[in-house]
Amino acid sequence: MKFRSILAGATALALLATSAFAADYLGGAVKSTDIGGKMVLTDANGMTLYTFDKDTNGDGKSVCNDDCAAKWPPLIADAGAAAEGDFTLVTRDDGSTMWAYKGWPLYYWYEDAAPGDISGDGVGGVWHLAIE
């Protein structure tokens, strides 16, 4: 009887703790990862994703092209990708397709070297962590 109570308690705790783990989206291409107490979107390898204030939310475009995209590479979508939940597709000026979250195109920062790096947060006052 005591063992069943302990087992039931452990099961309940495990179910509650599950929400603290990273969530997978787009078949695992994007994850929600706890970085510094914030649920930040990353790619499958844990590299941080960012949003850009100069993009217009929900207009299906990215204004970060050419030199901007060299420093802030877009999260490119695979051919045949389809919108899923809060994730939509944006067609870039060069014809490639990238992912957006809740209408905001998603980018990497070229100076982030390892999973969990967030050195792009706040750059120029217009780049921010993509928060879930």
Short mmCIF file of C-alpha atoms in Angstrom, two decimals:
data_model
loop_
_atom_site.label_atom_id
_atom_site.label_comp_id
_atom_site.label_asym_id
_atom_site.label_seq_id
_atom_site.Cartn_x
_atom_site.Cartn_y
_atom_site.Cartn_z
CA MET A 1 0.00 0.00 0.00
CA LYS A 2 2.78 2.42 0.94
CA PHE A 3 4.66 1.57 -2.26
CA ARG A 4 1.57 2.39 -4.35
CA SER A 5 1.28 5.79 -2.67
CA ILE A 6 4.92 6.55 -3.36
CA LEU A 7 4.58 5.38 -6.95
CA ALA A 8 1.44 7.49 -7.45
CA GLY A 9 3.20 10.53 -5.99
CA ALA A 10 6.24 10.01 -8.20
CA THR A 11 4.03 9.67 -11.26
CA ALA A 12 2.19 12.89 -10.42
CA LEU A 13 5.49 14.75 -9.98
CA ALA A 14 6.77 13.41 -13.29
CA LEU A 15 3.65 14.65 -15.07
CA LEU A 16 4.02 18.10 -13.52
CA ALA A 17 7.72 18.28 -14.38
CA THR A 18 7.14 17.35 -18.02
CA SER A 19 6.11 20.92 -18.89
CA ALA A 20 9.55 22.19 -17.79
CA PHE A 21 11.29 20.13 -20.47
CA ALA A 22 11.92 21.39 -23.97
CA ALA A 23 9.08 21.07 -26.45
CA ASP A 24 9.64 20.05 -30.07
CA TYR A 25 7.99 21.76 -33.04
CA LEU A 26 8.10 21.23 -36.79
CA GLY A 27 9.14 17.62 -36.40
CA GLY A 28 11.99 18.57 -34.06
CA ALA A 29 13.46 21.29 -36.30
CA VAL A 30 12.60 23.86 -33.61
CA LYS A 31 12.67 23.38 -29.86
CA SER A 32 11.65 25.42 -26.87
CA THR A 33 14.58 25.43 -24.46
CA ASP A 34 14.97 26.92 -20.98
CA ILE A 35 17.78 29.47 -21.23
CA GLY A 36 18.19 31.65 -18.17
CA GLY A 37 14.64 30.97 -17.01
CA LYS A 38 13.06 31.88 -20.37
CA MET A 39 11.61 29.40 -22.84
CA VAL A 40 13.62 30.35 -25.92
CA LEU A 41 13.17 28.92 -29.39
CA THR A 42 16.23 27.11 -30.73
CA ASP A 43 16.93 24.91 -33.70
CA ALA A 44 17.31 21.14 -33.37
CA ASN A 45 20.97 21.60 -32.33
CA GLY A 46 20.15 24.11 -29.58
CA MET A 47 21.26 27.22 -31.47
CA THR A 48 19.26 30.26 -30.36
CA LEU A 49 16.72 31.91 -32.64
CA TYR A 50 15.93 35.63 -32.74
CA THR A 51 13.32 38.09 -34.00
CA PHE A 52 13.89 41.50 -35.61
CA ASP A 53 11.85 44.59 -34.68
CA LYS A 54 12.14 46.00 -38.22
CA ASP A 55 10.14 43.08 -39.62
CA THR A 56 6.39 43.67 -39.65
CA ASN A 57 4.60 41.02 -37.67
CA GLY A 58 2.45 38.79 -39.83
CA ASP A 59 3.10 40.39 -43.23
CA GLY A 60 4.90 37.30 -44.55
CA LYS A 61 8.11 39.16 -45.39
CA SER A 62 11.61 39.51 -44.01
CA VAL A 63 13.39 42.84 -44.28
CA CYS A 64 16.74 41.26 -43.29
CA ASN A 65 18.41 40.49 -46.63
CA ASP A 66 21.88 40.72 -48.20
CA ASP A 67 24.43 42.05 -45.64
CA CYS A 68 21.88 41.79 -42.83
CA ALA A 69 21.27 38.10 -43.61
CA ALA A 70 25.02 37.43 -43.55
CA LYS A 71 25.05 38.36 -39.85
CA TRP A 72 21.50 37.18 -39.13
CA PRO A 73 20.96 34.03 -41.21
CA PRO A 74 17.31 33.05 -41.57
CA LEU A 75 15.94 29.76 -40.27
CA ILE A 76 15.40 28.25 -43.71
CA ALA A 77 12.46 25.90 -44.21
CA ASP A 78 12.89 22.65 -46.11
CA ALA A 79 11.29 22.33 -49.54
CA GLY A 80 7.69 21.29 -49.18
CA ALA A 81 7.40 22.63 -45.62
CA ALA A 82 3.91 23.65 -44.52
CA ALA A 83 2.70 26.01 -41.81
CA GLU A 84 2.06 24.31 -38.49
CA GLY A 85 0.36 25.91 -35.48
CA ASP A 86 2.12 29.17 -34.57
CA PHE A 87 4.80 28.51 -37.21
CA THR A 88 4.28 30.01 -40.66
CA LEU A 89 6.38 30.42 -43.78
CA VAL A 90 7.92 33.60 -45.16
CA THR A 91 9.18 33.93 -48.73
CA ARG A 92 12.44 35.88 -48.83
CA ASP A 93 13.61 38.33 -51.51
CA ASP A 94 15.93 35.64 -52.91
CA GLY A 95 13.01 33.21 -53.28
CA SER A 96 13.99 30.96 -50.37
CA THR A 97 11.49 30.19 -47.63
CA MET A 98 12.07 30.72 -43.93
CA TRP A 99 10.15 30.02 -40.73
CA ALA A 100 8.27 32.59 -38.67
CA TYR A 101 6.84 32.19 -35.17
CA LYS A 102 3.60 34.00 -34.38
CA GLY A 103 4.23 36.13 -37.48
CA TRP A 104 7.84 37.02 -36.64
CA PRO A 105 10.55 35.67 -38.99
CA LEU A 106 13.23 33.65 -37.15
CA TYR A 107 16.97 34.21 -37.45
CA TYR A 108 20.29 33.03 -36.05
CA TRP A 109 23.09 35.38 -34.91
CA TYR A 110 26.44 34.69 -36.59
CA GLU A 111 28.41 35.30 -33.36
CA ASP A 112 26.58 32.59 -31.39
CA ALA A 113 29.11 29.75 -31.40
CA ALA A 114 27.53 27.09 -29.20
CA PRO A 115 24.09 25.88 -28.15
CA GLY A 116 22.61 28.19 -25.52
CA ASP A 117 24.64 31.25 -26.59
CA ILE A 118 22.45 34.37 -26.58
CA SER A 119 24.95 37.07 -27.61
CA GLY A 120 22.52 38.41 -30.24
CA ASP A 121 19.89 39.41 -27.69
CA GLY A 122 19.51 43.19 -27.71
CA VAL A 123 21.92 43.88 -30.60
CA GLY A 124 21.16 47.36 -31.90
CA GLY A 125 18.12 47.45 -29.64
CA VAL A 126 16.16 45.66 -32.38
CA TRP A 127 17.14 41.99 -32.10
CA HIS A 128 15.54 39.80 -29.44
CA LEU A 129 15.39 36.22 -28.28
CA ALA A 130 12.51 34.34 -29.85
CA ILE A 131 10.52 33.61 -26.70
CA GLU A 132 7.79 30.98 -26.69
#
